Amino acid sequence: MTLIRFKASQEQDVDLSRTYDAVVVGSGAAGGMAAHVLTTKGMKVLLLEAGKKLPIEQELRSMEWPYDHPRRGEFPPGNHAIRYNEYTIRQPPYAKKTAFKHVYSYVGGWGGSDYVKNILVDEKDHPYTGTRYAWVRARVLGGKTNIWGRLALRLSDYDFKGKTHDGYGEDWPISYADIEPYYDKVDLYLGISGHKENLRHLPDSLFQRPNKLTASEIRLRKSLGQMGRVLTPYRAGVTTDGVKHNKYRSKCFGRGACGRRPGGCDIHAAFDSPTGLIYPAMDTGNLTLRTNAIAREVLVDPKTGKARGISFVDSQNNRTYEAKAKVVILAASTLESARLLLLSKSRQYPNGIGNSSGHVGHNFCEHVMGPGATGLVKELVGRTPTLDDGRPGGFYVPRFRNLEDKQPGFIRGYGFEGGGGFSIFPSGAWDAPGFGGQFKKTVREHAGAFISMGGFGEVLARYENYMDLDPEVKDTWGIPVLRFHYEFGDNEKKMCEDMATTAREMFEHAGIEVVGVDKTILTEGWSIHELGTARMGTDSKTSVLNQFQQSHDVRNLFVVDGSSHVSASCQNPTWTIMALAWRSCDHLADEFQKGNL
Ligand SMILES: Cc1cc2nc3c(=O)[nH]c(=O)nc-3n(C[C@H](O)[C@H](O)[C@H](O)COP(=O)(O)OP(=O)(O)OC[C@H]3O[C@@H](n4cnc5c(N)ncnc54)[C@H](O)[C@@H]3O)c2cc1C
Ligand code: SF4
């Protein structure tokens, strides 16, 4: 079958002599959404993206079988992905003094690294310093959405009103009712697959057709039901029924390729920002895109104190340029947006723009992960193979701790992501006993009988977990890099102990033989769900942004990515990032119309 690929029809030439209505920095989930909403409302928008525009289908090659690739998908020689032990034993910058030509984050070490070598940043060009941290970055058009894991979850008032619930931290300046209509808009515009469960702590989306659960997953779902817990099909940011209003995307064919490698769907059934948001925005005729444009500083009008544009470095020729705009919107991802705010020092804003509170870079939060379990469903050993992994995800077990109960030792909660059944590479093959023909027989017979799951827990936002600028180290373009001051606390460690215990308990309750329980806590940053470095709030002394992600200090400056989140919740953040960005940009466009910015 031939897929027809469309090019965005109305690509605009970049005109740096012009003052745009808005300049957006970053083209991932947040920046793509800002571009979509503002251009639809008629604003003329310039989108600056530090990375290049890749022929992404040629990179991802989702239909390529491992044996069709000369190295079964592995990196070419000279490339290296940082391993868990390196993150643990060494200090950043991890690529310093290595003999490898190119060094990538741990995600490059997943099967199929060759498909992401042009998507992930080379750590040699992009160092950072301080405490250990596994920082995964994708500097290309669309950012991390090109390879994300697709789990698309809503937050609830257990998250937005966490302080009211348990007394810790700060409540968000919004509640679920404020964001619910925007979650709905994101669901309908981008497509999401899933199954309704009517849970207060994990609100349902407007779902398209859900993934099928496998035999072992159905067994676990039934058993969890008896325990008062839930296993639901993976809520995937994937259109399983198609989105007719978008000509750049296809509905999911269930090939499972996105699950075999670090994400990626070359027919764009899985959401990615370029096909989901940016190309349609270009088709309005209101969007101009400048790639290879590394924002260096938010420029300030010394007379008014307002933002007047962005100074950026061309990554190819190293020259500096200015982009002028009436409104500046940062969406460079949580850590890069904080870096940009801190880099933007001026007479008016000596601590960095928007930082009169001193909270920029602070209150960092994310998800802690590592603990989980692997089990074997004995009754399924020897069964005829079925196509189990032809789907964009496995299952999700929503949070069940500290809802109506109160756990000793830790507050907040965690959920599990998992999967069971046959997969392209047979589960359990590495650990199977035997040799030769007997080994192969054992592997084949057991391949579909394994099930595993791993936890994602809320890391508490703490002022003392922060990032600032390193006074000495710079990246390849001479821009000061981030320095981390961050480590997990006691709450996270206690929560992880509980994760390992409950993973075992749930498998045992389902009559699944537990073949392994992992208690290792992975390095800080591993979840790739970084949040909180410019949080929203009602008090300008303790927060950076208001409820519309608008700077308390500079009214025409907005930061619409995960840096605005007040707490991490334990649900994956991307759907919330986009719903919030949509809400804020609706407000922004109204204020712009009224001349209030
Ligand atoms: C392997 C993987 C699995 C994931 N799985 C999930 C999941 O299952 N569910 C989930 O919710 N989330 C998941 N995530 C996280 C998800 O991808 C992010 O939450 C989301 O992409 C954040 O959007 P963003 O726009 O803030 O950042 P990004 O998508 O990172 O986009 C930021 C963009 O800004 C650009 N940029 C950075 N600095 C500058 C600068 N100075 N100037 C100009 N441009 C700049 C970058 O190049 C990038 O294109 C996963 C991520 C990865 C990598
Ligand atoms: S399973 Fe669906 S979302 Fe995943 S790669 Fe295949 S078509 Fe894309």
XYZ file of C-alpha atoms and ligand atoms in Angstrom:
658
model
C 0.000 0.000 0.000
C 1.209 3.515 -0.779
C 0.714 6.255 1.744
C 0.183 9.718 0.362
C 2.295 12.218 2.240
C 1.259 15.832 2.328
C 3.586 18.770 2.742
C 2.276 21.756 4.666
C 0.917 23.889 1.879
C 1.569 27.389 3.106
C 5.145 27.568 4.368
C 5.974 31.230 4.979
C 9.364 32.878 4.426
C 11.026 34.102 7.609
C 11.148 37.898 7.730
C 13.253 39.148 10.627
C 12.604 42.797 9.793
C 8.967 42.311 10.727
C 7.356 42.375 14.183
C 5.261 39.215 14.543
C 2.199 39.094 16.783
C 3.855 36.303 18.745
C 7.099 34.380 18.774
C 6.994 30.823 20.142
C 10.213 29.109 21.260
C 10.187 25.322 20.833
C 8.084 23.087 18.598
C 7.260 20.115 20.861
C 3.915 19.397 22.501
C 3.702 22.835 24.119
C 5.048 24.993 21.289
C 3.086 23.077 18.671
C -0.115 23.647 20.633
C 0.627 27.362 21.050
C 1.230 27.657 17.300
C -2.000 25.787 16.533
C -4.247 27.823 18.836
C -2.825 31.259 18.046
C -2.728 30.832 14.266
C -6.282 29.496 14.286
C -7.257 32.716 16.049
C -5.634 34.732 13.277
C -2.420 35.802 14.995
C 0.773 35.948 12.927
C 3.220 33.638 14.678
C 6.937 32.949 14.282
C 8.003 29.552 15.638
C 11.689 29.208 16.549
C 13.027 25.670 16.869
C 16.613 24.938 17.907
C 16.770 21.646 16.028
C 16.491 20.778 12.389
C 13.536 19.580 10.377
C 14.214 15.919 9.680
C 12.624 13.753 7.002
C 11.191 11.942 10.000
C 9.664 8.965 8.173
C 13.123 8.094 6.842
C 14.516 8.255 10.374
C 11.850 6.154 12.053
C 11.347 3.533 9.322
C 8.660 1.866 11.418
C 8.098 -0.918 8.882
C 11.732 -2.028 8.817
C 12.308 -5.498 10.313
C 15.350 -5.913 12.547
C 16.974 -8.286 10.009
C 16.592 -5.694 7.236
C 18.952 -3.368 9.082
C 22.703 -4.035 8.796
C 23.156 -3.893 12.585
C 19.650 -4.952 13.606
C 18.888 -1.325 14.366
C 21.938 -0.653 16.504
C 24.125 2.481 16.415
C 27.043 2.724 13.997
C 30.466 2.216 15.654
C 31.724 5.194 17.651
C 28.305 6.052 19.091
C 27.456 5.379 22.705
C 24.363 5.592 24.908
C 24.989 6.361 28.583
C 24.204 3.366 30.797
C 22.556 3.245 34.210
C 25.865 2.534 35.928
C 27.537 5.503 34.257
C 24.763 7.814 35.424
C 25.134 6.398 38.908
C 28.892 6.287 39.311
C 29.932 9.330 37.305
C 28.938 12.968 37.533
C 27.695 15.132 34.675
C 28.831 16.188 32.132
C 28.723 12.497 31.214
C 30.276 12.889 27.753
C 33.372 14.642 29.056
C 36.634 12.875 28.210
C 34.967 9.881 26.559
C 36.607 8.316 23.523
C 33.253 7.959 21.738
C 32.553 10.227 18.818
C 28.916 10.739 19.798
C 27.263 10.212 23.161
C 23.512 9.969 23.743
C 21.208 9.657 26.739
C 20.142 6.204 27.929
C 17.194 6.165 25.502
C 19.745 5.617 22.731
C 20.533 2.312 24.393
C 17.065 0.883 23.805
C 16.748 -1.535 20.878
C 16.766 0.441 17.646
C 19.180 3.203 18.577
C 20.039 3.838 14.934
C 16.521 5.196 14.444
C 17.004 7.954 17.020
C 20.627 8.984 16.478
C 19.544 12.150 14.659
C 16.682 12.866 17.041
C 18.358 12.684 20.459
C 20.930 15.361 21.264
C 24.613 14.518 21.233
C 25.661 15.032 24.853
C 29.052 16.252 23.638
C 27.405 19.386 22.233
C 24.890 19.719 25.053
C 26.618 19.206 28.423
C 25.127 19.927 31.851
C 26.685 19.829 35.295
C 25.909 19.272 38.986
C 24.164 16.322 40.595
C 23.504 13.145 38.640
C 20.626 13.350 36.222
C 19.548 11.366 33.155
C 18.430 14.200 30.872
C 16.786 13.047 27.644
C 16.472 15.739 24.972
C 15.316 15.695 21.369
C 16.368 18.765 19.378
C 14.398 18.452 16.168
C 11.140 19.830 14.852
C 8.551 18.317 17.187
C 11.016 17.691 20.027
C 10.388 14.642 22.173
C 6.907 14.067 20.675
C 8.614 12.297 17.760
C 9.544 9.419 20.062
C 7.329 9.728 23.129
C 5.735 6.698 24.791
C 2.159 7.870 24.016
C 0.604 7.257 27.454
C -1.905 10.106 27.582
C -3.517 10.666 30.978
C -5.570 13.355 32.647
C -4.884 14.786 36.091
C -7.690 15.134 38.637
C -8.418 17.315 41.634
C -6.408 14.853 43.730
C -3.507 16.419 41.802
C -4.663 20.009 41.273
C -5.713 20.285 44.918
C -3.014 18.087 46.463
C -2.331 20.482 49.325
C -6.003 20.597 50.269
C -5.986 16.797 50.258
C -2.868 16.104 52.314
C -1.421 19.455 53.404
C 1.796 19.250 51.373
C 3.115 21.837 48.883
C 0.811 24.174 46.988
C -2.535 23.754 45.249
C -2.627 24.654 41.571
C -4.399 27.931 40.750
C -6.874 25.913 38.647
C -9.132 22.962 39.324
C -10.198 20.063 37.114
C -13.351 21.940 36.047
C -11.170 24.709 34.547
C -9.126 22.377 32.383
C -11.699 19.676 31.561
C -13.065 21.458 28.428
C -9.487 21.774 27.149
C -8.707 18.103 27.754
C -11.821 17.426 25.667
C -10.564 19.706 22.880
C -7.170 17.969 22.853
C -8.831 14.528 22.768
C -11.052 15.476 19.837
C -8.389 17.326 17.875
C -5.593 14.774 18.280
C -7.324 11.489 19.043
C -6.790 9.245 22.054
C -7.542 5.573 22.520
C -8.727 4.069 25.785
C -11.493 2.533 27.843
C -13.821 4.347 30.274
C -13.371 3.402 33.925
C -15.262 6.217 35.758
C -12.478 6.892 38.252
C -12.418 10.167 40.177
C -8.624 10.126 40.371
C -8.050 9.347 36.666
C -10.797 11.064 34.677
C -11.796 9.435 31.399
C -11.001 11.041 28.074
C -13.213 11.162 24.973
C -11.817 7.883 23.783
C -11.476 6.287 20.374
C -11.247 2.473 20.056
C -9.121 0.971 22.870
C -6.224 -1.476 22.500
C -7.045 -5.098 23.102
C -5.744 -6.589 26.319
C -3.841 -9.872 26.073
C -4.773 -13.078 27.912
C -2.426 -12.420 30.839
C -3.557 -8.804 31.105
C -7.242 -9.804 31.204
C -6.428 -12.207 34.004
C -4.666 -9.470 35.973
C -7.508 -7.005 35.326
C -10.060 -9.438 36.765
C -7.940 -10.097 39.816
C -7.270 -6.400 40.458
C -11.011 -5.789 40.279
C -11.380 -8.115 43.282
C -8.741 -6.042 45.090
C -10.537 -2.752 44.345
C -7.847 -1.760 41.852
C -8.028 -1.201 38.108
C -6.080 -2.339 35.067
C -7.101 -0.419 31.967
C -5.873 -0.632 28.359
C -3.021 1.809 27.713
C -4.547 5.258 27.196
C -2.584 6.058 24.085
C -2.235 9.458 22.426
C -2.896 7.622 19.204
C -5.793 7.925 16.788
C -7.226 4.440 16.406
C -10.325 5.614 14.494
C -8.591 8.396 12.527
C -8.914 12.190 12.693
C -10.701 13.254 9.534
C -9.829 16.944 9.913
C -6.082 16.214 9.653
C -4.652 15.130 6.288
C -1.159 14.541 7.688
C -2.131 11.613 9.892
C -3.374 8.075 9.433
C -5.291 5.903 11.847
C -3.365 3.234 13.750
C -2.668 0.059 11.811
C -1.657 -1.791 14.967
C 1.851 -2.596 13.824
C 3.312 -2.060 17.279
C 6.454 -0.487 15.877
C 6.146 2.419 18.310
C 6.572 -0.004 21.190
C 9.589 -1.837 19.806
C 11.903 1.162 19.720
C 12.024 4.502 21.497
C 8.603 5.538 20.191
C 8.027 6.813 16.701
C 5.215 6.189 14.246
C 5.972 7.019 10.639
C 2.312 7.132 9.616
C 1.612 9.558 12.475
C -1.217 7.647 14.079
C 0.647 8.341 17.296
C 0.512 12.063 18.045
C 3.559 14.084 17.127
C 3.636 17.841 17.130
C 4.635 18.466 13.488
C 1.807 16.488 11.851
C -0.697 16.923 14.678
C -0.292 20.656 15.212
C 2.385 22.486 13.227
C 1.564 21.545 9.632
C -2.143 22.307 10.146
C -1.088 25.631 11.713
C 1.027 26.381 8.633
C -1.987 25.730 6.474
C -3.731 28.714 8.062
C -1.125 30.904 6.358
C -0.342 32.475 9.742
C 2.669 30.432 10.853
C 6.308 31.012 9.975
C 8.830 28.385 11.047
C 12.560 28.976 11.598
C 14.471 25.790 12.446
C 18.146 25.662 13.578
C 17.311 28.713 15.711
C 18.610 28.389 19.289
C 16.894 30.995 21.460
C 19.560 32.645 23.571
C 17.680 35.369 25.441
C 14.296 37.045 25.795
C 14.841 40.647 24.691
C 13.384 43.434 26.785
C 12.201 46.907 25.887
C 14.080 49.062 28.424
C 11.324 51.704 28.380
C 8.365 49.464 29.153
C 10.043 46.395 30.703
C 8.001 44.283 28.316
C 9.436 41.473 26.216
C 10.158 42.631 22.682
C 11.407 39.433 21.056
C 14.042 36.731 21.092
C 17.742 36.761 20.365
C 18.758 33.475 18.755
C 21.855 31.744 17.425
C 21.733 29.950 14.083
C 23.052 26.474 14.930
C 24.638 26.140 11.475
C 26.453 29.443 10.975
C 26.765 30.493 14.651
C 25.481 33.984 13.881
C 23.120 35.773 16.258
C 19.790 37.188 15.052
C 16.817 38.958 16.573
C 13.177 38.031 16.126
C 10.709 40.764 17.058
C 7.241 40.077 18.449
C 4.478 41.662 20.505
C 4.132 38.574 22.679
C 6.836 36.052 23.655
C 5.878 32.447 24.425
C 8.436 30.014 25.793
C 7.799 26.319 25.125
C 11.313 24.936 24.995
C 10.518 22.191 27.573
C 10.631 22.476 31.354
C 14.386 22.682 31.815
C 15.253 24.618 28.663
C 12.580 27.242 29.321
C 13.932 27.752 32.844
C 17.428 28.042 31.379
C 16.183 30.683 28.946
C 14.492 32.711 31.679
C 17.697 32.618 33.733
C 19.812 33.546 30.707
C 17.643 36.619 30.056
C 19.335 39.000 32.468
C 18.958 42.730 31.993
C 19.008 45.912 34.042
C 15.301 45.455 34.792
C 15.609 41.739 35.457
C 19.029 41.077 37.011
C 18.052 37.540 38.200
C 16.607 36.594 34.852
C 13.330 37.672 33.296
C 10.160 36.799 35.186
C 12.172 35.846 38.251
C 11.366 38.489 40.862
C 10.164 35.647 43.101
C 13.515 33.821 42.839
C 11.533 30.659 42.044
C 12.702 30.125 38.450
C 14.544 26.805 38.283
C 13.167 25.770 41.703
C 10.357 23.419 42.807
C 11.526 20.917 40.207
C 9.464 17.741 40.191
C 9.019 14.654 38.018
C 8.341 10.931 38.383
C 10.436 8.347 40.163
C 10.623 4.933 38.534
C 12.424 1.614 38.642
C 10.577 -0.766 40.967
C 8.273 -3.318 39.370
C 7.756 -7.001 38.802
C 7.850 -9.685 36.129
C 5.568 -12.689 36.288
C 4.820 -15.876 34.416
C 1.303 -17.158 33.750
C 1.969 -20.892 33.783
C -1.305 -21.793 32.055
C -0.187 -19.787 29.025
C 3.091 -21.643 28.520
C 3.111 -23.522 25.224
C 0.115 -21.780 23.694
C -0.006 -20.936 19.977
C 1.548 -17.520 19.281
C -0.822 -14.585 18.716
C -0.166 -11.032 17.521
C -0.119 -9.404 20.951
C 2.236 -6.467 20.410
C 0.507 -5.105 17.304
C -0.815 -2.161 19.327
C 0.509 1.146 20.605
C 0.774 0.139 24.256
C -0.036 -2.440 26.922
C -1.875 -1.504 30.118
C -1.998 1.035 32.900
C -2.786 0.506 36.581
C -3.897 3.865 38.001
C -2.891 5.111 41.418
C -4.533 3.411 44.381
C -2.516 4.810 47.302
C -3.421 7.854 49.447
C -6.803 8.387 47.825
C -9.279 7.587 50.591
C -6.561 5.794 52.606
C -3.478 7.236 54.286
C -0.266 5.284 53.816
C 2.336 5.197 56.572
C 5.706 6.467 55.306
C 4.747 8.467 52.231
C 2.207 10.810 50.706
C 0.847 10.943 47.117
C 0.793 7.973 44.762
C 2.077 5.963 41.859
C 0.708 4.046 38.874
C 2.088 1.126 36.858
C 2.724 0.802 33.133
C 2.998 -2.731 31.842
C 2.378 -5.332 29.214
C 2.058 -9.071 28.750
C 1.934 -11.547 25.891
C 3.918 -12.248 22.746
C 6.342 -9.625 21.459
C 8.703 -9.329 18.516
C 11.649 -10.249 20.733
C 10.498 -13.105 22.975
C 10.167 -12.144 26.629
C 12.331 -14.151 28.984
C 14.817 -15.176 26.271
C 17.818 -13.673 28.062
C 17.134 -15.621 31.234
C 15.952 -18.915 29.753
C 17.997 -21.931 30.805
C 19.430 -24.505 28.390
C 21.349 -24.636 25.169
C 20.749 -25.264 21.455
C 17.447 -26.836 20.436
C 16.196 -27.219 24.004
C 16.896 -23.531 24.697
C 14.955 -22.474 21.578
C 12.028 -24.701 22.542
C 11.922 -23.225 26.050
C 12.052 -19.668 24.709
C 9.272 -20.326 22.178
C 7.023 -22.063 24.679
C 7.352 -19.343 27.306
C 7.408 -16.301 25.034
C 3.742 -15.342 25.414
C 3.358 -16.199 29.083
C 5.299 -13.327 30.646
C 3.785 -10.155 32.041
C 5.612 -7.240 33.638
C 4.951 -3.791 35.009
C 6.917 -0.862 36.440
C 5.865 2.034 38.642
C 5.848 5.786 38.048
C 5.559 7.761 41.294
C 5.086 11.421 42.127
C 8.265 13.242 43.141
C 7.329 16.002 45.570
C 8.033 19.558 44.451
C 10.617 21.034 46.813
C 12.161 24.499 46.629
C 15.594 23.019 47.380
C 15.495 20.836 44.268
C 16.610 23.299 41.621
C 18.679 24.110 38.542
C 20.757 27.218 37.936
C 23.284 28.322 35.308
C 26.782 26.901 35.503
C 29.156 29.884 35.822
C 31.809 28.234 33.634
C 30.566 25.451 31.378
C 29.012 26.376 28.039
C 27.490 24.386 25.190
C 28.898 24.211 21.657
C 27.280 27.562 20.840
C 28.820 29.334 23.854
C 25.589 29.384 25.894
C 25.887 28.700 29.660
C 24.490 25.290 30.582
C 22.243 24.145 33.417
C 23.679 22.950 36.718
C 21.513 20.473 38.665
C 21.006 20.532 42.435
C 18.522 17.727 42.775
C 18.010 14.361 44.420
C 15.147 12.120 45.454
C 14.004 12.444 49.062
C 12.694 10.085 51.694
C 9.110 10.201 50.402
C 10.218 8.944 46.980
C 12.342 6.176 48.492
C 9.517 4.939 50.758
C 7.105 5.086 47.842
C 9.458 2.951 45.756
C 9.624 0.298 48.482
C 5.842 0.166 48.402
C 5.804 -0.088 44.589
C 7.928 -3.232 44.687
C 5.734 -4.737 47.424
C 2.430 -4.034 45.701
C 3.675 -5.198 42.287
C 4.447 -8.585 43.821
C 1.203 -8.614 45.794
C -0.904 -7.969 42.676
C 0.755 -10.718 40.639
C 0.440 -13.170 43.498
C -3.238 -12.346 43.954
C -3.772 -13.114 40.242
C -2.008 -16.462 40.565
C 0.861 -15.231 38.411
C 4.223 -16.709 39.368
C 6.568 -13.889 40.321
C 9.859 -14.451 38.509
C 11.481 -11.142 39.396
C 10.927 -8.075 41.559
C 13.033 -5.010 40.816
C 13.697 -2.663 43.704
C 16.287 -0.461 41.994
C 15.423 3.232 41.815
C 16.521 4.597 38.466
C 18.577 7.770 38.213
C 16.874 11.108 38.706
C 15.434 12.281 35.391
C 14.857 8.782 34.010
C 11.090 9.271 33.623
C 11.576 12.108 31.056
C 8.673 13.853 32.777
C 10.449 16.958 34.024
C 8.153 19.624 35.517
C 7.819 22.632 37.782
C 10.705 25.085 37.206
C 8.462 28.132 36.671
C 5.356 27.197 38.570
C 1.959 28.833 38.402
C 0.339 30.336 41.473
C -1.737 33.161 42.826
C 1.101 34.689 44.878
C 3.774 36.426 42.782
C 6.234 36.037 45.676
C 6.174 32.248 45.540
C 5.314 31.541 41.913
C 6.473 32.656 38.480
C 3.291 32.461 36.382
C -0.407 33.058 36.885
C -3.110 30.503 36.039
C -2.776 31.360 32.335
C 0.964 30.625 32.330
C 1.563 34.365 32.037
C 4.530 35.894 33.832
C 3.557 37.783 37.003
C 6.313 40.289 36.177
C 6.094 40.721 32.393
C 2.568 40.658 31.050
C 3.451 39.798 27.427
C 5.616 36.811 28.429
C 4.097 33.298 28.690
C 5.704 29.934 29.504
C 3.378 27.194 28.277
C 5.270 23.958 28.924
C 5.619 21.657 31.935
C 7.702 24.197 33.822
C 4.392 25.754 34.904
C 3.157 22.627 36.715
C 2.790 23.054 40.456
C 3.157 19.382 41.296
C 4.033 16.309 39.273
C 1.065 14.042 40.062
C 1.933 10.467 39.043
C 0.209 10.658 35.677
C 2.261 11.267 32.536
C 2.202 14.975 31.734
C 1.978 15.559 27.977
C -1.821 15.640 27.607
C -1.990 18.127 30.501
C 0.800 20.240 28.984
C -1.253 20.545 25.800
C -4.605 21.163 27.511
C -3.072 23.915 29.634
C -1.291 25.475 26.663
C -4.577 25.515 24.738
C -6.359 27.207 27.663
C -3.613 29.808 28.110
C -3.375 30.599 24.405
C -7.158 31.086 24.189
C -6.782 33.632 26.986
C -3.689 35.155 25.382
C -5.457 35.661 22.048
C -8.409 37.343 23.795
C -6.121 39.655 25.732
C -4.173 40.406 22.560
C -7.386 41.358 20.768
C -8.318 43.675 23.621
C -4.869 45.316 23.489
C -4.037 44.197 27.015
C -0.653 42.697 26.225
C 11.193 8.097 25.053
C 10.169 9.024 25.644
C 8.980 8.495 26.147
C 8.001 9.359 26.661
N 6.811 8.837 27.053
C 5.804 9.655 27.449
C 4.515 9.142 27.724
O 4.251 7.950 27.565
N 3.567 10.009 28.149
C 3.805 11.329 28.334
O 2.896 12.059 28.731
N 5.028 11.844 28.061
C 6.025 11.044 27.618
N 7.254 11.570 27.310
C 7.489 12.994 27.562
C 6.951 13.883 26.452
O 7.653 13.638 25.277
C 7.108 15.337 26.890
O 6.288 15.545 28.040
C 6.673 16.350 25.859
O 7.324 16.162 24.642
C 6.987 17.744 26.401
O 6.680 18.707 25.441
P 7.524 20.056 25.400
O 6.976 20.829 24.262
O 7.529 20.689 26.738
O 9.026 19.604 25.153
P 9.713 18.929 23.885
O 8.811 17.963 23.242
O 11.030 18.451 24.351
O 9.908 20.132 22.876
C 10.733 21.223 23.188
C 11.310 21.767 21.890
O 11.985 22.976 22.187
C 13.199 23.015 21.471
N 14.131 23.882 22.177
C 14.786 23.632 23.332
N 15.558 24.668 23.657
C 15.379 25.594 22.683
C 15.924 26.877 22.458
N 16.788 27.438 23.313
N 15.537 27.555 21.339
C 14.652 27.013 20.459
N 14.120 25.789 20.634
C 14.466 25.098 21.747
C 13.650 21.570 21.422
O 14.553 21.362 20.368
C 12.336 20.844 21.247
O 12.007 20.648 19.894
C 8.247 10.757 26.756
C 9.448 11.269 26.257
C 10.393 10.415 25.685
C 11.651 10.996 25.129
S 0.878 0.569 16.571
Fe -0.242 2.305 15.732
S 0.719 4.064 16.701
Fe 2.152 2.359 16.951
S 3.564 2.516 15.173
Fe 1.861 1.147 14.637
S 0.388 2.477 13.574
Fe 1.765 3.807 14.747
